[in-house]
Coordinates of C-alpha atoms and ligand atoms in Angstrom, one line a residue:
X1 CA 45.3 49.1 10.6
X2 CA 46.5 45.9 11.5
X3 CA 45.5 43.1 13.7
X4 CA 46.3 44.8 17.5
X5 CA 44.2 48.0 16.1
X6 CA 40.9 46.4 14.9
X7 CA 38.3 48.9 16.4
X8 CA 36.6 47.1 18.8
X9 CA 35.0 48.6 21.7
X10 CA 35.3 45.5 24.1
X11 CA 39.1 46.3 24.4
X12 CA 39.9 46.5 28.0
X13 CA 43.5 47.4 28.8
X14 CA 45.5 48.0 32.2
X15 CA 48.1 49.9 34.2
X16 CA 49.1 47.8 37.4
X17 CA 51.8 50.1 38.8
X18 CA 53.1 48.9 42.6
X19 CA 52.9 51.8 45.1
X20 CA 56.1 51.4 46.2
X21 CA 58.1 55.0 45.3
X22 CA 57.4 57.5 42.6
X23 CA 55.9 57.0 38.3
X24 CA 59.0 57.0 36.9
X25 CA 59.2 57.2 33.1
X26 CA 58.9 53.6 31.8
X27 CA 55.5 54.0 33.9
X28 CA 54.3 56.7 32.3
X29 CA 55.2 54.8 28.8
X30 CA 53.6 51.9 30.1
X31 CA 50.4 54.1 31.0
X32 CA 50.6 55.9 28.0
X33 CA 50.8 52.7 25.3
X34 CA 47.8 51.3 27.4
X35 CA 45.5 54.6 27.3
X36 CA 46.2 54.9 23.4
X37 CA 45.2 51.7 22.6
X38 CA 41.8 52.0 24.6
X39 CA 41.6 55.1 23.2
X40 CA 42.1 54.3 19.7
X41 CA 39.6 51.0 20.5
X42 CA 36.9 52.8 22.2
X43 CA 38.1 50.5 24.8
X44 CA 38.6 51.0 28.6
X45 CA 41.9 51.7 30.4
X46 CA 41.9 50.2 33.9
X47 CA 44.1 50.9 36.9
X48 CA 44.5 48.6 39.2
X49 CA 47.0 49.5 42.0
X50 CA 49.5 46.3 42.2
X51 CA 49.7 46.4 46.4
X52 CA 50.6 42.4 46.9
X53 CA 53.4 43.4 48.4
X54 CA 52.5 45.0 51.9
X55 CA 55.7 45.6 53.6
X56 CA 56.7 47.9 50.8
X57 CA 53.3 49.7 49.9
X58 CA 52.4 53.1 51.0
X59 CA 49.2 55.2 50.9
X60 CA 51.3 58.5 49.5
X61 CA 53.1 56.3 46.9
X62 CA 50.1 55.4 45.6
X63 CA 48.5 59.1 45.7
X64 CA 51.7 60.1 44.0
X65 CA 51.0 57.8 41.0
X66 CA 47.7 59.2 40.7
X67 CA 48.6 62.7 41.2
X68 CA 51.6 62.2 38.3
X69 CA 49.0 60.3 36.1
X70 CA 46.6 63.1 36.2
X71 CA 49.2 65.6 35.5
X72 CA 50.2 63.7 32.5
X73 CA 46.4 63.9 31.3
X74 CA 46.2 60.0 31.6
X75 CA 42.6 59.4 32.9
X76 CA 41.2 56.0 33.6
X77 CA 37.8 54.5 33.4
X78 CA 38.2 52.2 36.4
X79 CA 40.4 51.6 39.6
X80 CA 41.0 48.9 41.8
X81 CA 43.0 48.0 44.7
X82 CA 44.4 44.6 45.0
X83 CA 44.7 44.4 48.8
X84 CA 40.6 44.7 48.9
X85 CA 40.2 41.9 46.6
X86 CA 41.6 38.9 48.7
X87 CA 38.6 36.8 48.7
X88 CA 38.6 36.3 45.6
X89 CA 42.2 35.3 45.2
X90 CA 41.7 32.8 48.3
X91 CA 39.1 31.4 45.6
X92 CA 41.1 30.6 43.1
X93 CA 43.9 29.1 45.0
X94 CA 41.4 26.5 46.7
X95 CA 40.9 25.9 43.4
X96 CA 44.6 25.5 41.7
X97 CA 44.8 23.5 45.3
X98 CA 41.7 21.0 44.9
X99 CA 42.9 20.3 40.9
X100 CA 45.8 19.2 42.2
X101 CA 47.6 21.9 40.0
X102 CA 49.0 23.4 43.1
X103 CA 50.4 22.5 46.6
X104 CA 51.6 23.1 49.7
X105 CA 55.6 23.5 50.2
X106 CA 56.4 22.9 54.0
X107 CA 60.0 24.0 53.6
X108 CA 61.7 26.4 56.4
X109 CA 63.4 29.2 54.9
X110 CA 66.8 27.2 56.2
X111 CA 65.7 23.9 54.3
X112 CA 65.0 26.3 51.2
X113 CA 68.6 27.7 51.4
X114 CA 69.8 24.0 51.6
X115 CA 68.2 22.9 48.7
X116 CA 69.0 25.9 46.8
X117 CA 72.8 25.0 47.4
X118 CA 72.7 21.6 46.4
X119 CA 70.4 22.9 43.2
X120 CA 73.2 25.3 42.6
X121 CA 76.0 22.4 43.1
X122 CA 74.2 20.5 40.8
X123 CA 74.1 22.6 38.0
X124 CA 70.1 22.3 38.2
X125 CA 68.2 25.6 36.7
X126 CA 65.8 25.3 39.1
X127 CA 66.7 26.9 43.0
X128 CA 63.7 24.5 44.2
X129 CA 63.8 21.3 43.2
X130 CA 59.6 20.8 43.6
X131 CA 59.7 17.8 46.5
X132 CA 56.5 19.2 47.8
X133 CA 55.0 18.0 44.8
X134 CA 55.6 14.6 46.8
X135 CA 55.0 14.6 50.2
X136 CA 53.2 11.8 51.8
X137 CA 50.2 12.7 53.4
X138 CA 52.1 11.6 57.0
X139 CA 54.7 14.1 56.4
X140 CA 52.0 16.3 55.9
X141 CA 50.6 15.6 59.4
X142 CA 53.8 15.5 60.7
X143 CA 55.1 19.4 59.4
X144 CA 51.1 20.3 60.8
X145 CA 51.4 18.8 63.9
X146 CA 54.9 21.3 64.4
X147 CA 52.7 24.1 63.7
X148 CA 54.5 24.6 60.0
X149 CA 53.0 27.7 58.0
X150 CA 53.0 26.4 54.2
X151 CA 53.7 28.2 50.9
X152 CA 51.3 27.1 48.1
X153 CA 53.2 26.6 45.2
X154 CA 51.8 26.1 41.3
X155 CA 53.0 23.0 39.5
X156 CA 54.8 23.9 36.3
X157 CA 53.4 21.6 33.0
X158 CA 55.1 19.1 31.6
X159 CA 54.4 20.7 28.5
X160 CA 55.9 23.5 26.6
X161 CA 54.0 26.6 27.6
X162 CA 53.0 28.8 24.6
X163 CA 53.6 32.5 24.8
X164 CA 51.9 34.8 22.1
X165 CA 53.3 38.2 21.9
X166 CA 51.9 41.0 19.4
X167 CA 55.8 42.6 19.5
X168 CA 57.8 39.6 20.3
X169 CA 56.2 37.1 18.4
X170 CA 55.4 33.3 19.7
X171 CA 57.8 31.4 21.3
X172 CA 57.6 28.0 23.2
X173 CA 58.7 27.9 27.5
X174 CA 60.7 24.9 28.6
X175 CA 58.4 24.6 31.6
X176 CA 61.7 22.5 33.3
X177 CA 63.8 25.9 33.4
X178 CA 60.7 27.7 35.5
X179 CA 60.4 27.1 39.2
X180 CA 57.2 25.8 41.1
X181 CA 56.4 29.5 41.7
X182 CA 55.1 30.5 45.3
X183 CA 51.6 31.8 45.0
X184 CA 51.0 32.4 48.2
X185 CA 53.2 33.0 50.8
X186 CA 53.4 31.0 53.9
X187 CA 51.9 34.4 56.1
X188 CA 48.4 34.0 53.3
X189 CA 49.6 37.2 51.2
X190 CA 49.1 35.5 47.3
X191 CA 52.0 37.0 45.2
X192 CA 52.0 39.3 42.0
X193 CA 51.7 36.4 39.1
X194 CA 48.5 35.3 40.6
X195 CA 46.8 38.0 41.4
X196 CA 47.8 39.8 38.1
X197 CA 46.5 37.0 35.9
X198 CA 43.4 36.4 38.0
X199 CA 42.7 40.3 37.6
X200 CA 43.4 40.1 34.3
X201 CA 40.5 37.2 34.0
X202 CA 38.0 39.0 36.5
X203 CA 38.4 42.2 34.9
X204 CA 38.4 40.9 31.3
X205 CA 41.2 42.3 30.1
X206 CA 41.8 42.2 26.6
X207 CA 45.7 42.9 26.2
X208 CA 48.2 43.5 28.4
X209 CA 50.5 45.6 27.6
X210 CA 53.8 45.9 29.5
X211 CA 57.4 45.7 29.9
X212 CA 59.7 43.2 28.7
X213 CA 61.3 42.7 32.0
X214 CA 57.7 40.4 32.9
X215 CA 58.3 37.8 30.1
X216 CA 59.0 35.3 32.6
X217 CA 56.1 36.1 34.9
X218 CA 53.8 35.8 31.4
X219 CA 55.1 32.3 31.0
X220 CA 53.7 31.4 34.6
X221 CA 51.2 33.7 34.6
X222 CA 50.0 31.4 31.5
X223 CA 50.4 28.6 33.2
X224 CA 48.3 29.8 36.3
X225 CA 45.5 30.8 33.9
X226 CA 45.6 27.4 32.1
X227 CA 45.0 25.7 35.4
X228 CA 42.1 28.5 36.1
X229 CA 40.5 27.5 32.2
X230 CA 40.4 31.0 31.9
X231 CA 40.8 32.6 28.5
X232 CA 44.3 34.4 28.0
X233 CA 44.6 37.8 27.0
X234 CA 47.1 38.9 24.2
X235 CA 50.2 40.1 25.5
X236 CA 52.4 42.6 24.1
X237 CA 55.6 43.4 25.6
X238 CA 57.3 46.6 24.9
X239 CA 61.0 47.3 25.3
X240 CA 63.3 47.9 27.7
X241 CA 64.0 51.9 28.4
X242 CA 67.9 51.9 28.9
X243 CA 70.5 54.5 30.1
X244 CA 72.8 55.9 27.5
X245 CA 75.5 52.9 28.7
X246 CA 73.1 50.8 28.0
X247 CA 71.5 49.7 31.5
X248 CA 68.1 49.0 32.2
X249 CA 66.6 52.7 33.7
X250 CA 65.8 51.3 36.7
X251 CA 64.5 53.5 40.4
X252 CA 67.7 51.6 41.8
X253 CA 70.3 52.6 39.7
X254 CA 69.0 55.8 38.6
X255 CA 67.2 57.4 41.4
X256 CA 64.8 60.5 40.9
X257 CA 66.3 60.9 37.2
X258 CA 63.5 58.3 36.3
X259 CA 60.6 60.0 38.8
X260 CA 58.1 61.6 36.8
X261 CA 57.5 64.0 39.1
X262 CA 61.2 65.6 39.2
X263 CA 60.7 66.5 35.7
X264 CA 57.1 68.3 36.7
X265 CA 59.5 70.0 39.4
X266 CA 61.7 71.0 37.0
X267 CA 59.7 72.2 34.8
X268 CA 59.0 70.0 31.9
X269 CA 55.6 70.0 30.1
X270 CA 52.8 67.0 30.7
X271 CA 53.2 66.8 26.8
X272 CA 57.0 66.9 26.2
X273 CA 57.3 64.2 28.8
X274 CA 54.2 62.1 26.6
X275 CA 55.2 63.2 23.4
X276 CA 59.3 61.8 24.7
X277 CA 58.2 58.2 26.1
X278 CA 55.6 57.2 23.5
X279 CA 59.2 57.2 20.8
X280 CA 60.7 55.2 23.8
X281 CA 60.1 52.2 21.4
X282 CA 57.7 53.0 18.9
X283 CA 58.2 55.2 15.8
X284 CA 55.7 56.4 12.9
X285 CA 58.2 56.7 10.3
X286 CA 62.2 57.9 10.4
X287 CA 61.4 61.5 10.5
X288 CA 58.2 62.3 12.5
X289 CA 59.4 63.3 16.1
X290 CA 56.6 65.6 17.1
X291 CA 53.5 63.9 18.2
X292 CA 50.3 65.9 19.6
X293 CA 48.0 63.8 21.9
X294 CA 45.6 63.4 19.0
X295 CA 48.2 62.7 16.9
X296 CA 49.3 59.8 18.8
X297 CA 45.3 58.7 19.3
X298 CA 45.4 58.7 15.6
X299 CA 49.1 57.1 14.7
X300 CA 50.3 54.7 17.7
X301 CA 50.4 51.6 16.6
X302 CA 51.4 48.7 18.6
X303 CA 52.9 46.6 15.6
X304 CA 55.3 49.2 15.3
X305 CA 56.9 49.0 18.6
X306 CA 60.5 47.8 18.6
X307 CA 61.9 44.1 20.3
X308 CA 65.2 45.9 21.2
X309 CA 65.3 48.4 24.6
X310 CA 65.6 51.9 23.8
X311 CA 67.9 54.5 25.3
X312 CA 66.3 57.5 27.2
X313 CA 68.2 60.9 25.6
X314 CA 67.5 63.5 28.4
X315 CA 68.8 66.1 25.1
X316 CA 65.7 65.1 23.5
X317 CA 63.6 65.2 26.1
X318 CA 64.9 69.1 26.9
X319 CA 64.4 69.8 22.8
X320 CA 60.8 68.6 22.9
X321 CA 60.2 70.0 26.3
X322 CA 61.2 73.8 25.0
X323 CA 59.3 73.2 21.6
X324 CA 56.2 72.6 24.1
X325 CA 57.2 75.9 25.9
X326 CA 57.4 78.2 23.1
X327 CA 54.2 76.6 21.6
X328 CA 52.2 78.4 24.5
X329 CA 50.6 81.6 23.9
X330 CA 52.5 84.2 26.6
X331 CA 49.4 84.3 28.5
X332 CA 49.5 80.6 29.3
X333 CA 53.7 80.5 29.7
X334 CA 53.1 83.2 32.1
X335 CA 50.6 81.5 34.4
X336 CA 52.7 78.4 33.8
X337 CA 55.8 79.8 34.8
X338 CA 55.3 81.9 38.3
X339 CA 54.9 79.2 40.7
X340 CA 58.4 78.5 39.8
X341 CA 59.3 82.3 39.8
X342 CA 57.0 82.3 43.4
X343 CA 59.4 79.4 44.9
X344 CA 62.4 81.1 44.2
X345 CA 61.2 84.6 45.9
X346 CA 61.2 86.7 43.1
X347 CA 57.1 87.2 42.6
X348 CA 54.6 87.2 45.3
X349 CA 51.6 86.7 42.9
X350 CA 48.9 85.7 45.7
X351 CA 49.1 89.4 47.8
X352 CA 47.6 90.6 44.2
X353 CA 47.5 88.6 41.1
X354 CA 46.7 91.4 38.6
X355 CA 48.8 94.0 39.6
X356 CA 52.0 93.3 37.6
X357 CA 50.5 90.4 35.5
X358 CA 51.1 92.6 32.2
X359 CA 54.6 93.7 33.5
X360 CA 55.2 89.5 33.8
X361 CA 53.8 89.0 30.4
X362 CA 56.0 91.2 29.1
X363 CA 59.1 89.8 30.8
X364 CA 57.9 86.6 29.3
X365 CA 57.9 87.7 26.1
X366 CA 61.2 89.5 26.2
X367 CA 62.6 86.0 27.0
X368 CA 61.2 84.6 23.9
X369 CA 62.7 81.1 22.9
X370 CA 65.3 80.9 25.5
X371 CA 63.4 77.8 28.3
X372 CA 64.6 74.1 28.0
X373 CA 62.6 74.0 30.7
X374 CA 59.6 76.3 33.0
X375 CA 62.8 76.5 35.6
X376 CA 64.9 77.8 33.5
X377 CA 62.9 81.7 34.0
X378 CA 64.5 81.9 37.0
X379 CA 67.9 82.5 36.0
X380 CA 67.5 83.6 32.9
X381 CA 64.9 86.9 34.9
X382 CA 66.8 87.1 38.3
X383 CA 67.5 90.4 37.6
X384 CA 63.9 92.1 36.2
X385 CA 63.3 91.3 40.2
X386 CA 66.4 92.5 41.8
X387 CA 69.7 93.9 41.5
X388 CA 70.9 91.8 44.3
X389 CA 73.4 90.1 41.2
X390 CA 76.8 89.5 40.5
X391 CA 78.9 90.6 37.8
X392 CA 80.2 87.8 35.7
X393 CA 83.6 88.2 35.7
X394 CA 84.1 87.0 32.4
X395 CA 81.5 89.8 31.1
X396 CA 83.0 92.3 33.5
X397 CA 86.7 91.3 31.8
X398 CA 85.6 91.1 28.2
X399 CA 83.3 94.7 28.3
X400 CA 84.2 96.7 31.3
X401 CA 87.7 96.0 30.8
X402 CA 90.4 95.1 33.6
X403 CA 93.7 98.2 32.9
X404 CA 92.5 101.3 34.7
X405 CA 92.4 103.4 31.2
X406 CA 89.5 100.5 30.4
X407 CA 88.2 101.0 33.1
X408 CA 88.1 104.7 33.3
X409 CA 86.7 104.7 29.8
X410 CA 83.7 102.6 30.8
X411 CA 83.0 104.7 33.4
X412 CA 83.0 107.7 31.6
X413 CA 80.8 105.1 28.9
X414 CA 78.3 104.6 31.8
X415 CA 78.5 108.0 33.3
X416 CA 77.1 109.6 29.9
X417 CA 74.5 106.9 29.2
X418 CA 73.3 107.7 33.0
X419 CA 72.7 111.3 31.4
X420 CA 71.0 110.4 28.5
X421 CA 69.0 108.0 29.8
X422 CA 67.9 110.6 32.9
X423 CA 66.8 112.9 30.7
X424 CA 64.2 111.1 28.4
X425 CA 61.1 112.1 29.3
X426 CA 59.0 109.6 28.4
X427 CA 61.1 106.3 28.7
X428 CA 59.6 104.4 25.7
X429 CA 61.7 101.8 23.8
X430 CA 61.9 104.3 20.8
X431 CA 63.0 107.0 22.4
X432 CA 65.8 104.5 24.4
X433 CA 66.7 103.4 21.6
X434 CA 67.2 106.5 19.5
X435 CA 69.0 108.6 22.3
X436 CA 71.8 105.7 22.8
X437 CA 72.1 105.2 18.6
X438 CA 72.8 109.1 18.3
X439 CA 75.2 109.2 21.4
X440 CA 77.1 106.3 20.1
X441 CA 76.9 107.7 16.6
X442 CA 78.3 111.0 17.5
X443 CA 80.9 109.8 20.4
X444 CA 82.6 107.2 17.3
X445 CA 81.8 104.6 19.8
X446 CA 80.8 100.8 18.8
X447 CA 77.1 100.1 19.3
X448 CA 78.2 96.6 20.8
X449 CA 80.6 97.6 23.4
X450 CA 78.1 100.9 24.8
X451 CA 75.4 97.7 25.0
X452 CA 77.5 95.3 26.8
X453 CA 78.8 98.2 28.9
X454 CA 75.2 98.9 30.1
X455 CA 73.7 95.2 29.8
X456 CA 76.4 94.4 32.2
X457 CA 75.3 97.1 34.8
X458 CA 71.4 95.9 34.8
X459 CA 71.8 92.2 34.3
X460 CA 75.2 91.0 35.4
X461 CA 75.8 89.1 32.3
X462 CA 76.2 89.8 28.9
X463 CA 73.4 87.5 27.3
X464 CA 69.8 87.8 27.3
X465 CA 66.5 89.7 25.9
X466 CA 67.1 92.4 24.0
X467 CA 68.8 94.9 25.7
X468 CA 66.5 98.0 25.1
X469 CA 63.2 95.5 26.4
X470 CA 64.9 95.2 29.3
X471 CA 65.4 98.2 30.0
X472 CA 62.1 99.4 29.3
X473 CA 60.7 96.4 32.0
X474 CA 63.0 97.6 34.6
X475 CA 62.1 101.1 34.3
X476 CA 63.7 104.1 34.6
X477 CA 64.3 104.9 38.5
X478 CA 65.9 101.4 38.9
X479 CA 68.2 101.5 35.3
X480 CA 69.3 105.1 36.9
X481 CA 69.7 103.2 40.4
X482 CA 71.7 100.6 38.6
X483 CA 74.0 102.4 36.9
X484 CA 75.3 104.7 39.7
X485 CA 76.0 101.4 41.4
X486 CA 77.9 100.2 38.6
X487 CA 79.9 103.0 38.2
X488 CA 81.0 102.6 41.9
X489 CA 81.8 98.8 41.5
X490 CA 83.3 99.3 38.7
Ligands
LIG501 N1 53.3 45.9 39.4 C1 53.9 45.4 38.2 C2 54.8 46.5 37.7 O1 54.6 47.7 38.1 C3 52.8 45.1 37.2 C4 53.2 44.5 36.0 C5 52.0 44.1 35.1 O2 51.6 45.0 34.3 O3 51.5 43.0 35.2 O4 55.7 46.3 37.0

């Protein structure tokens, strides 16, 4: 244990996603280092929906995040909404207003843009160059009088501000490189840095725990609380999560392939996904890659998070996501896998859910250790449902041959295993399998090429479950149907 994992139960930690599109992974990360840390404290893990921004929040955005944290089996202890808490904010800010730590900026969008050119022109790091801070009280009167909506801006120190970081380390701000932020905006909606650090105060939170891309808003978010005398919490910021070119995985460059939800769709495990962002950044040791929920309770540690951004290896996350899948017993990959066998036609389990359950079971089994993901099943069964298949033309080239004399040979091949297989009387895997070994046996024929030859005619391809489980699932009347039909095509 180190310092960030002294139990103590007064730990109060926080998620503060903005409803504004889907989780996406570094989201689910984010949640995840939080809830582990409250959980490892005996702490609480808090989420409080970031909604500042009006224009771009939505109702189903937000029920989206919930609905992806509970399908990840993150549960929090409390919730709040930022858009009902505006009293208190307007609080505050009369406050930073009447300590003279903040002001009112009177610019017009148009003056802003002028003063951000000559700021630019002069090489100044600043866009702003803070002349609100010195208005006289009859240019006041005067921008009131012409009905003038103001900003309320927060003065930056003079002082270097301090930032304490449990990953990063401490570092000193020059306050001169950071604008007067705008803390409220000139239509009354206060802006994320000072509702986050006020909620971070009102709700006592502990540590905050989040991504390095808010190391500047920390800095001012420090100097907001300073003004406030509130206490600060400890920050710890983990690392970026970066494509494999090395670009910040962002919604706007990478679309869905971040949502959390397309991988649900696709059929990834709540614990593959879990077990693949909590090593986005933090590692046990060089070789430990599994990690159970419990296991992570027990070994997360927040000192052992990386500075530098890590890159998000979809291989990894489709090696952990099938080691998750063949962990489940058959019963449980069964029920996990039919809604995605129910959206692609093949099984229409609500007009009777037990009468081929054992028949699915069994199909499940035959597929063994072949899903990256739940989606996969579809493919990989197509055919247990229907014969409405192609041939794969490679398959078809390699086995059934292409000259006429291969061809003719196949048919004759498939014509006799038709026989044999018509005449078993009771159509157990045993009995398959013996009839087809003595027919090969006797004819001088290669066991390989008379299982192709068939596996062909009832799958379409020549990979898959074994071959005589297969045809034991599809049963006898359909491998009879089958064959005929190959024969013809053939
Ligand atoms: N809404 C911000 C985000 O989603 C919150 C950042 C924070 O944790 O303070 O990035």
């Amino acid at each position: 244990m180190n310092e960030s994992q002294k139990t103590d139960d007064h730990v109060r930690v926080r998620m503060a996603p903005s409803p504004t599109g889907f989780l996406h992974v570094g989201g689910a990360r984010t949640a995840l280092f939080n809830w582990l840390f409250a959980k490892q404290h005996n702490g609480k893990f808090i989420l409080r929906i970031d909604d500042t921004d009006a224009a771009r929040s939505t109702d189903a955005s937000m029920q989206e995040i919930f609905d992806a944290l509970k399908w990840l089996g993150i549960n929090w202890d409390e919730q709040y909404v930022q858009s009902e808490r505006s009293d208190i904010y307007d609080r505050y800010v009369s406050q930073l207003l009447d300590s003279d730590n903040a002001y009112h900026c009177y610019c017009t969008p148009e003056e802003l843009e002028e003063i951000r050119t000559e700021s630019r022109k002069a090489k100044s790091p600043l866009s702003y160059d803070r002349r609100g801070r010195y208005l006289s009280s009859e240019a006041i009167e005067r921008y009131k009088a012409e009905g003038r909506k103001p900003n309320v801006r927060i003065k930056m120190p003079d002082t270097p501000i301090r930032v304490d970081d449990i990953i990063l380390g401490s570092r000193n701000i020059d306050p001169s490189t950071l604008e007067d932020e705008v803390i409220v905006r000139s239509n009354g909606m206060p802006n994320y840095n000072l509702t986050s650090i006020i909620d971070d105060a009102e709700m006592q939170i502990t540590h905050v725990i989040r991504g390095t891309e808010h190391l500047n808003n920390t800095s001012k978010q420090i100097v907001i609380a300073t003004a406030l005398g509130f206490n600060l919490p400890l920050f710890a910021h983990i690392p970026l999560v970066l494509d494999d070119t090395g670009r910040k995985l962002s919604k706007r460059h990478h679309g869905d392939l971040v949502a959390v939800n397309r991988y649900r769709e696709q059929g990834y495990l709540p614990e593959a996904i879990l077990n693949f962002v909590a090593r986005l950044g933090w590692s046990y040791d060089d070789k430990q890659e599994i990690f159970s929920l419990e296991e992570l309770i027990e070994k997360f540690d927040l000192a052992r998070v990386g500075k530098s951004g890590s890159v998000f290896d979809i291989k990894k996350l489709e090696w952990l996501n099938s080691h998750y899948i063949n962990q489940l017993d058959i019963p449980t990959r069964t029920d996990a896998v039919i809604p995605f066998w129910e959206q692609a036609g093949l099984v229409d389990y609500d007009s009777g859910p037990d009468t081929n359950r054992d028949w699915l079971e069994s199909i499940v089994e035959a597929v063994g250790e072949r899903l990256t993901t739940l989606q996969d099943i579809v493919p990989l069964t197509r055919y247990f449902f229907t014969d409405d298949f192609e041939y794969d033309s490679k398959a078809v080239k390699k086995w059934w041959g292409s000259s006429d004399e291969k061809k003719q040979k196949s048919r004759e091949m498939l014509t006799s295993l038709l026989q044999i297989l018509e005449a078993i009387e009771h159509f157990d895997l045993e009995t398959i399998e013996e009839s087809i070994w003595k027919y090969t046996d006797e004819n001088d024929i290669k066991r390989v090429a008379a299982m192709q030859t068939l596996r062909i005619a009832l799958t379409g391809t020549s990979f898959g479950p074994s071959l005589f489980d297969i045809v034991v699932l599809i049963g006898q009347d359909e491998v009879l149907k089958r064959i005929q039909k190959a024969i013809v095509c053939l």
